[in-house]
Amino acid sequence: MRDAARRGVVGPALIVLVLSGTAPASAAIYGVDDRLEPYQAEAPWLALAEDAVVLMLDPTSFDLCSGVVALTADVPTVGVEQMLCPGQPFADQPSLARCSATLVEPDVVATAAHCVEDDSLCPTTLFARAPRFTAPGALWLPGPMQVASCRRVLARGQGVDVVLIQLDHPIGPAGAPLAPGLPGIGETIGAIGFPSGMPAKVSTCTVQARVGDLTRHGCDLFRGSSGSGTFDSAGRLFGVHSQGPGDYRPEGACRVPTVYAEDGTLPGVTDVPQFGAAAPIGPVVDALCATGWPGAVCGRRTTCGDGTCAGGETEFSCADDCPAASCGDGVCQWETEATTCATDCTFIGCIAPPPADGAPNPDASPGPGADDPGDGGCASGRGTGAGSVLLLLGWVAARTRRPGRCRVHHRR
């Protein structure tokens, strides 16, 4: 069953709120907008959202400089970011993600290759467990140990928009199970991701067609959903969201979601179906397994001492295979290096780049455990996996900090 899927054949924080990729795959609404919060969804979608769904984190939306995961004071809402007209669904939710992804092992994610176009982008890419609403107005954020940097690209599809990435440490209990094959036309599937960057949403739909190796579907997805896991009705991963039509259209001075008919046509514009498309994960898993990867995704058991840091191993559980983190190794170990290692972690925004001439940097973070009086106490520390509970009166109250030396990275 696992081989068939690979071939591609047929501790957290809780925030209580008072709410009012380089070639990103768009999508749209088909018929009625049926996007759901994970807590509103039936099995198996809730469990997948809790344990396996991952976002490619936008560092400009998060304050990652104090040892906990919190929203920045100026994180934009989806409505503002997308210039939406009043009254649109989810418009008051925060925009947090650049792309979507799914764990296939505790420290390996699958996403769309166009989300990480080149391997050189790996060192400046962060992933985290899915921010999601657990009840009306209650937003769950990942804890510190549920955020990780890209350690290396393991396998990249040849003509398939899928990439497998190993993280610098495990962030989930296990990976999503692989499907035994691709779903048939008319079968129900689900996609879980971050449309327009908002917290995780679930959309179910049916397979409409198979075009080459792409599975065409009518799930309600948007930019930000690129890389979303696409699952069969049993919750088994068969692909990632790769392509879709335009997601918003202008309406006067603002925008609204593009709504296609259930048959994929756009009334008054085109009678040619315009469906989203999922790329198969199977061929890329095959390529990884052909290298001898000793992980569960290949049906193998990782053994400490086999020479490969895999299967959720860390420097603490298997020092023989997993080298200890060190500043300058090209991997930003966010939890310990975000405020201390400019060489690896400048992109997070907690520490200024080292001066080109090697002179002391007056804007560098004061280091772990120290408070920077210039930013209102931007303390650094290891933090705990449990995170914290914040009571907010709106997004502007989210971990508000005065501008200072700790935040040097700004939203593009």
Coordinates of C-alpha atoms in Angstrom, one line a residue:
M1 CA 0.0 0.0 0.0
R2 CA 2.8 2.4 0.9
D3 CA 4.6 1.6 -2.3
A4 CA 1.5 2.3 -4.4
A5 CA 1.1 5.7 -2.7
R6 CA 4.7 6.6 -3.5
R7 CA 4.4 5.7 -7.1
G8 CA 1.4 8.1 -7.4
V9 CA -0.9 5.5 -9.1
V10 CA -4.6 5.8 -9.7
G11 CA 2.6 22.5 24.1
P12 CA 1.1 25.3 22.9
A13 CA -0.2 28.8 23.4
L14 CA -3.9 29.8 23.5
I15 CA -5.0 33.3 22.6
V16 CA -8.5 34.4 23.4
L17 CA -9.6 37.1 20.9
V18 CA -12.5 39.5 20.5
L19 CA -12.9 39.3 16.7
S20 CA -14.9 41.7 14.7
G21 CA 5.7 31.4 -2.5
T22 CA 7.2 32.9 -5.5
A23 CA 4.6 31.5 -7.9
P24 CA 1.8 31.0 -5.5
A25 CA -1.1 28.7 -6.4
S26 CA -4.3 30.5 -6.4
A27 CA -7.7 28.8 -6.1
A28 CA -11.2 30.1 -5.5
I29 CA -14.7 29.3 -4.2
Y30 CA -16.7 26.6 -6.0
G31 CA -20.4 27.0 -5.4
V32 CA -20.8 27.8 -1.7
D33 CA -17.9 28.7 0.5
D34 CA -17.5 25.6 2.7
R35 CA -14.2 26.4 4.4
L36 CA -14.4 25.3 8.0
E37 CA -12.4 25.9 11.2
P38 CA -10.8 22.6 12.2
Y39 CA -12.9 22.3 15.3
Q40 CA -16.0 22.4 13.1
A41 CA -14.8 19.6 10.9
E42 CA -15.5 15.9 11.4
A43 CA -12.9 13.1 11.6
P44 CA -10.3 12.8 10.3
W45 CA -9.7 16.4 9.5
L46 CA -9.5 17.7 13.1
A47 CA -6.8 15.2 14.1
L48 CA -4.8 16.0 10.9
A49 CA -5.0 19.8 11.7
E50 CA -3.8 19.2 15.2
D51 CA -1.0 16.8 14.6
A52 CA 0.2 17.0 11.0
V53 CA -0.6 20.3 9.3
V54 CA 2.2 22.9 9.2
L55 CA 2.6 26.4 8.0
M56 CA 5.5 28.1 6.3
L57 CA 5.7 30.9 8.8
D58 CA 5.9 34.5 7.8
P59 CA 8.4 35.9 10.4
T60 CA 7.0 39.4 9.9
S61 CA 3.7 38.3 11.5
F62 CA 5.2 36.8 14.6
D63 CA 7.3 38.0 17.4
L64 CA 9.9 35.3 17.8
C65 CA 12.4 37.3 19.9
S66 CA 11.3 36.5 23.4
G67 CA 11.4 32.7 23.6
V68 CA 7.7 32.3 23.0
V69 CA 5.6 32.4 19.8
A70 CA 3.4 35.5 19.7
L71 CA 1.8 37.7 17.1
T72 CA 3.4 41.0 16.3
A73 CA 1.4 44.1 17.2
D74 CA 1.0 45.1 13.6
V75 CA 0.1 41.8 12.1
P76 CA -2.4 42.6 9.3
T77 CA -5.8 41.0 9.0
V78 CA -6.7 39.1 5.8
G79 CA -9.2 41.8 5.0
V80 CA -6.5 44.5 5.1
E81 CA -3.9 42.4 3.4
Q82 CA -6.2 41.4 0.5
M83 CA -8.2 44.7 0.3
L84 CA -11.4 42.9 0.9
C85 CA -14.9 44.5 0.7
P86 CA -16.8 44.6 4.0
G87 CA -18.6 41.5 5.2
Q88 CA -16.3 38.9 3.6
P89 CA -15.8 35.6 5.6
F90 CA -12.7 35.4 7.8
A91 CA -11.7 39.0 6.9
D92 CA -10.9 39.8 10.5
Q93 CA -8.5 36.9 11.0
P94 CA -4.7 37.5 10.9
S95 CA -2.5 36.8 7.9
L96 CA 0.2 34.5 9.2
A97 CA 1.5 32.0 6.5
R98 CA 3.5 32.2 3.3
C99 CA 2.6 28.6 2.3
S100 CA 1.1 25.4 3.7
A101 CA 2.7 22.0 4.4
T102 CA 2.2 18.6 6.0
L103 CA 4.4 16.5 8.2
V104 CA 5.1 13.1 6.8
E105 CA 7.6 12.3 9.6
P106 CA 8.0 14.2 12.9
D107 CA 10.8 16.3 11.3
V108 CA 10.0 16.0 7.6
V109 CA 7.4 18.1 5.7
A110 CA 5.9 18.0 2.2
T111 CA 5.0 21.2 0.5
A112 CA 4.8 22.6 -3.0
A113 CA 8.2 23.0 -4.7
H114 CA 7.3 26.5 -5.8
C115 CA 7.1 27.5 -2.1
V116 CA 10.8 26.8 -1.7
E117 CA 11.9 27.4 -5.3
D118 CA 15.6 26.9 -4.7
D119 CA 17.5 24.9 -2.1
S120 CA 19.4 28.1 -1.2
L121 CA 16.1 29.4 0.4
C122 CA 16.1 26.6 2.9
P123 CA 18.2 28.3 5.6
T124 CA 15.8 31.3 5.8
T125 CA 12.6 29.2 5.9
L126 CA 10.7 28.5 9.1
F127 CA 7.9 26.0 9.7
A128 CA 5.5 25.6 12.6
R129 CA 2.5 23.6 13.7
A130 CA -0.8 24.9 12.5
P131 CA -2.2 28.0 14.1
R132 CA -5.9 27.3 14.3
F133 CA -9.1 28.3 16.1
T134 CA -10.1 25.8 18.7
A135 CA -13.4 27.6 19.5
P136 CA -15.0 30.8 18.4
G137 CA -12.5 33.6 19.0
A138 CA -9.8 31.2 20.5
L139 CA -6.7 31.1 18.5
W140 CA -4.1 28.3 19.2
L141 CA -0.5 29.2 18.5
P142 CA 2.4 26.7 18.5
G143 CA 4.8 26.5 21.4
P144 CA 8.6 27.1 21.0
M145 CA 9.4 23.5 20.3
Q146 CA 6.8 23.4 17.5
V147 CA 8.7 25.9 15.4
A148 CA 11.7 24.7 13.3
S149 CA 14.0 25.8 10.6
C150 CA 14.6 24.1 7.3
R151 CA 17.7 21.9 7.8
R152 CA 17.9 20.6 4.2
V153 CA 15.9 19.7 1.1
L154 CA 15.7 15.9 1.0
A155 CA 14.0 15.5 -2.4
R156 CA 12.5 17.7 -5.1
G157 CA 10.2 16.6 -7.8
Q158 CA 11.3 16.4 -11.4
G159 CA 8.3 18.0 -13.2
V160 CA 6.2 17.5 -10.0
D161 CA 5.5 20.5 -7.8
V162 CA 6.4 18.7 -4.5
V163 CA 9.4 19.1 -2.2
L164 CA 10.3 17.1 0.9
I165 CA 12.2 19.1 3.6
Q166 CA 13.9 18.0 6.8
L167 CA 13.5 20.3 9.8
D168 CA 16.1 21.1 12.4
H169 CA 14.1 19.1 15.0
P170 CA 10.8 17.2 15.3
I171 CA 7.7 19.4 15.7
G172 CA 5.0 16.7 15.6
P173 CA 4.2 13.3 17.1
A174 CA 4.1 11.6 13.7
G175 CA 3.5 12.2 10.0
A176 CA 0.3 12.0 8.1
P177 CA -0.3 8.5 6.7
L178 CA 0.2 8.0 3.0
A179 CA -2.7 7.0 0.7
P180 CA -2.4 3.7 -1.1
G181 CA -3.1 5.4 -4.4
L182 CA -4.7 8.5 -5.9
P183 CA -8.5 9.0 -5.3
G184 CA -10.8 8.3 -8.2
I185 CA -13.0 10.8 -10.0
G186 CA -16.0 11.6 -7.9
E187 CA -14.4 10.6 -4.6
T188 CA -14.3 12.9 -1.7
I189 CA -11.0 14.5 -0.7
G190 CA -10.0 17.2 1.8
A191 CA -7.4 19.9 1.9
I192 CA -6.1 21.6 5.0
G193 CA -4.0 24.8 4.7
F194 CA -3.8 28.5 5.3
P195 CA -5.9 30.4 2.6
S196 CA -4.7 33.9 2.2
G197 CA -2.4 33.2 5.1
M198 CA -5.2 32.9 7.7
P199 CA -5.2 30.2 10.5
A200 CA -5.8 26.7 9.2
K201 CA -9.0 25.9 7.4
V202 CA -10.5 22.6 6.1
S203 CA -12.2 22.3 2.8
T204 CA -13.7 19.1 1.4
C205 CA -14.7 18.5 -2.2
T206 CA -14.7 15.8 -4.9
V207 CA -12.2 14.9 -7.5
Q208 CA -13.3 16.3 -10.9
A209 CA -10.7 15.0 -13.3
R210 CA -7.2 13.6 -13.7
V211 CA -5.0 15.6 -16.1
G212 CA -1.6 14.0 -16.4
D213 CA -0.4 13.4 -12.9
L214 CA -2.5 16.2 -11.5
T215 CA -5.7 15.6 -9.5
R216 CA -8.2 18.3 -10.4
H217 CA -10.6 19.2 -7.6
G218 CA -13.1 21.9 -6.5
C219 CA -11.9 22.5 -2.9
D220 CA -12.1 26.1 -1.7
L221 CA -8.5 27.3 -1.6
F222 CA -6.6 30.5 -2.0
R223 CA -3.0 31.8 -2.2
G224 CA -1.4 30.7 1.0
S225 CA -2.9 27.3 0.4
S226 CA 0.0 26.4 -1.9
G227 CA 1.5 23.2 -0.5
S228 CA -1.7 22.2 1.4
G229 CA -1.9 18.5 2.0
T230 CA -4.6 16.9 -0.1
F231 CA -6.0 13.8 1.6
D232 CA -8.4 11.0 0.6
S233 CA -11.6 10.5 2.6
A234 CA -9.7 8.4 5.2
G235 CA -7.3 11.2 5.9
R236 CA -4.3 9.7 4.0
L237 CA -2.0 12.1 2.1
F238 CA -1.9 11.7 -1.6
G239 CA -0.6 15.1 -2.8
V240 CA -0.2 18.8 -2.2
H241 CA -2.1 21.8 -3.7
S242 CA -0.2 23.1 -6.6
Q243 CA -2.4 25.1 -9.0
G244 CA -5.6 27.1 -9.1
P245 CA -7.4 29.9 -10.9
G246 CA -7.6 33.5 -9.5
D247 CA -8.8 33.7 -6.0
Y248 CA -10.1 37.3 -5.7
R249 CA -11.7 39.8 -8.2
P250 CA -12.2 43.5 -7.9
E251 CA -15.5 45.0 -7.0
G252 CA -15.3 48.7 -7.1
A253 CA -12.4 49.9 -4.8
C254 CA -12.2 46.6 -2.9
R255 CA -12.1 42.9 -3.7
V256 CA -14.3 39.8 -3.2
P257 CA -13.6 36.1 -3.6
T258 CA -14.0 34.7 -7.1
V259 CA -17.0 32.3 -7.0
Y260 CA -17.0 29.6 -9.7
A261 CA -19.9 27.3 -10.4
E262 CA -19.7 23.8 -9.0
D263 CA -18.8 22.6 -12.5
G264 CA -15.7 24.9 -12.5
T265 CA -17.1 27.5 -14.9
L266 CA -17.2 31.2 -14.2
P267 CA -20.6 32.4 -15.3
G268 CA -20.4 35.2 -17.8
V269 CA -16.7 34.8 -18.3
T270 CA -15.8 31.2 -19.3
D271 CA -17.5 27.9 -19.8
V272 CA -14.2 26.1 -19.6
P273 CA -13.8 24.4 -16.1
Q274 CA -11.2 26.0 -13.9
F275 CA -10.4 23.7 -11.1
G276 CA -7.6 23.5 -8.6
A277 CA -4.9 20.8 -8.9
A278 CA -3.0 18.6 -6.5
A279 CA 0.4 17.3 -7.4
P280 CA 1.1 13.7 -6.3
I281 CA 3.5 13.2 -3.5
G282 CA 4.3 9.6 -4.5
P283 CA 7.1 10.2 -7.1
V284 CA 9.0 12.4 -4.8
V285 CA 8.8 10.0 -1.9
D286 CA 10.0 7.3 -4.3
A287 CA 13.0 9.5 -5.1
L288 CA 13.8 10.0 -1.5
C289 CA 13.5 6.3 -0.6
A290 CA 15.8 5.4 -3.5
T291 CA 18.5 7.2 -1.7
G292 CA 18.2 4.8 1.2
W293 CA 16.4 7.3 3.5
P294 CA 15.9 5.4 6.8
G295 CA 12.6 7.0 7.8
A296 CA 9.1 5.9 8.3
V297 CA 7.9 7.5 5.1
C298 CA 10.0 4.8 3.3
G299 CA 8.7 2.0 5.6
R300 CA 12.0 1.8 7.5
R301 CA 13.0 2.1 11.1
T302 CA 15.6 4.7 12.0
T303 CA 18.5 3.4 14.1
C304 CA 20.9 5.6 16.0
G305 CA 24.3 5.1 14.6
D306 CA 23.2 4.5 11.0
G307 CA 24.9 7.7 9.9
T308 CA 21.7 9.7 9.1
C309 CA 19.9 12.0 11.4
A310 CA 16.3 11.0 10.7
G311 CA 13.1 9.6 12.2
G312 CA 12.8 12.3 14.8
E313 CA 16.4 11.9 16.1
T314 CA 18.0 14.9 17.7
E315 CA 21.5 15.8 19.1
F316 CA 20.1 14.8 22.5
S317 CA 18.7 11.4 21.5
C318 CA 21.4 10.4 19.0
A319 CA 24.6 12.5 19.1
D320 CA 26.3 10.0 16.8
D321 CA 24.0 10.9 13.9
C322 CA 22.8 14.4 14.7
P323 CA 25.5 17.1 15.2
A324 CA 25.0 19.6 17.9
A325 CA 23.8 23.0 16.8
S326 CA 26.5 25.7 16.4
C327 CA 26.4 29.3 15.2
G328 CA 27.6 29.4 11.7
D329 CA 26.4 25.9 10.7
G330 CA 23.9 27.4 8.3
V331 CA 20.8 26.3 10.2
C332 CA 19.0 28.7 12.5
Q333 CA 18.1 26.8 15.6
W334 CA 15.4 29.3 16.4
E335 CA 14.8 28.4 20.1
T336 CA 18.4 28.9 21.1
E337 CA 20.0 31.1 18.4
A338 CA 17.4 33.6 17.3
T339 CA 18.8 36.4 19.4
T340 CA 22.4 35.3 19.5
C341 CA 23.5 34.1 16.1
A342 CA 23.4 36.8 13.4
T343 CA 25.2 34.4 10.9
D344 CA 22.3 32.0 10.8
C345 CA 19.3 33.9 12.1
T346 CA 19.2 37.4 10.9
F347 CA 16.2 36.7 8.7
I348 CA 14.0 36.2 11.8
G349 CA 14.4 39.8 12.7
C350 CA 15.7 39.6 16.3
I351 CA 19.3 40.5 15.6
A352 CA 21.0 42.7 13.2
P353 CA 23.4 41.3 10.6
P354 CA 27.1 41.2 11.5
P355 CA 29.1 44.2 10.2
A356 CA 30.9 43.5 7.0
D357 CA 34.3 44.5 8.5
G358 CA 33.9 42.3 11.5
A359 CA 33.7 45.2 13.9
P360 CA 31.5 45.0 17.0
N361 CA 27.8 45.5 16.1
P362 CA 26.1 48.1 18.3
D363 CA 22.7 46.9 17.2
A364 CA 23.1 43.2 18.1
S365 CA 20.8 41.6 20.6
P366 CA 22.2 41.7 24.1
G367 CA 21.9 37.9 24.2
P368 CA 20.0 35.3 26.2
G369 CA 18.4 36.4 29.4
A370 CA 19.2 40.1 28.9
D371 CA 16.6 42.9 28.5
D372 CA 17.2 45.4 25.8
P373 CA 15.9 48.8 27.2
G374 CA 15.5 50.1 23.7
D375 CA 12.6 47.7 22.9
G376 CA 10.7 47.5 26.1
G377 CA 12.3 44.4 27.4
C378 CA 13.0 42.2 24.4
A379 CA 14.2 39.3 26.6
S380 CA 15.7 36.2 25.1
G381 CA 15.4 32.8 26.6
R382 CA 14.9 29.2 25.8
G383 CA 11.2 29.2 26.7
T384 CA 9.1 26.1 27.2
G385 CA 7.0 24.0 24.9
A386 CA 3.9 25.0 26.7
G387 CA 3.8 28.6 25.5
S388 CA 1.5 31.0 27.3
V389 CA -2.1 32.2 27.5
L390 CA -2.8 35.8 26.4
L391 CA -6.1 37.7 26.8
L392 CA -6.5 40.1 24.0
L393 CA -8.9 42.9 23.1
G394 CA -7.9 42.7 19.5
W395 CA -4.9 42.1 17.3
V396 CA -3.2 45.4 18.4
A397 CA -2.8 44.0 21.9
A398 CA -0.9 40.9 20.8
R399 CA 2.4 41.0 22.5
T400 CA 2.8 44.8 21.8
R401 CA 6.4 46.0 21.8
R402 CA 7.9 49.3 21.3
P403 CA 10.1 49.6 18.2
G404 CA 13.7 48.8 19.1
R405 CA 16.7 46.7 18.3
C406 CA 15.0 43.3 18.7
R407 CA 12.8 43.8 15.6
V408 CA 14.8 44.6 12.5
H409 CA 12.8 42.6 10.0
H410 CA 9.7 44.2 8.6
R411 CA 6.7 43.0 6.6
R412 CA 7.4 43.2 2.9

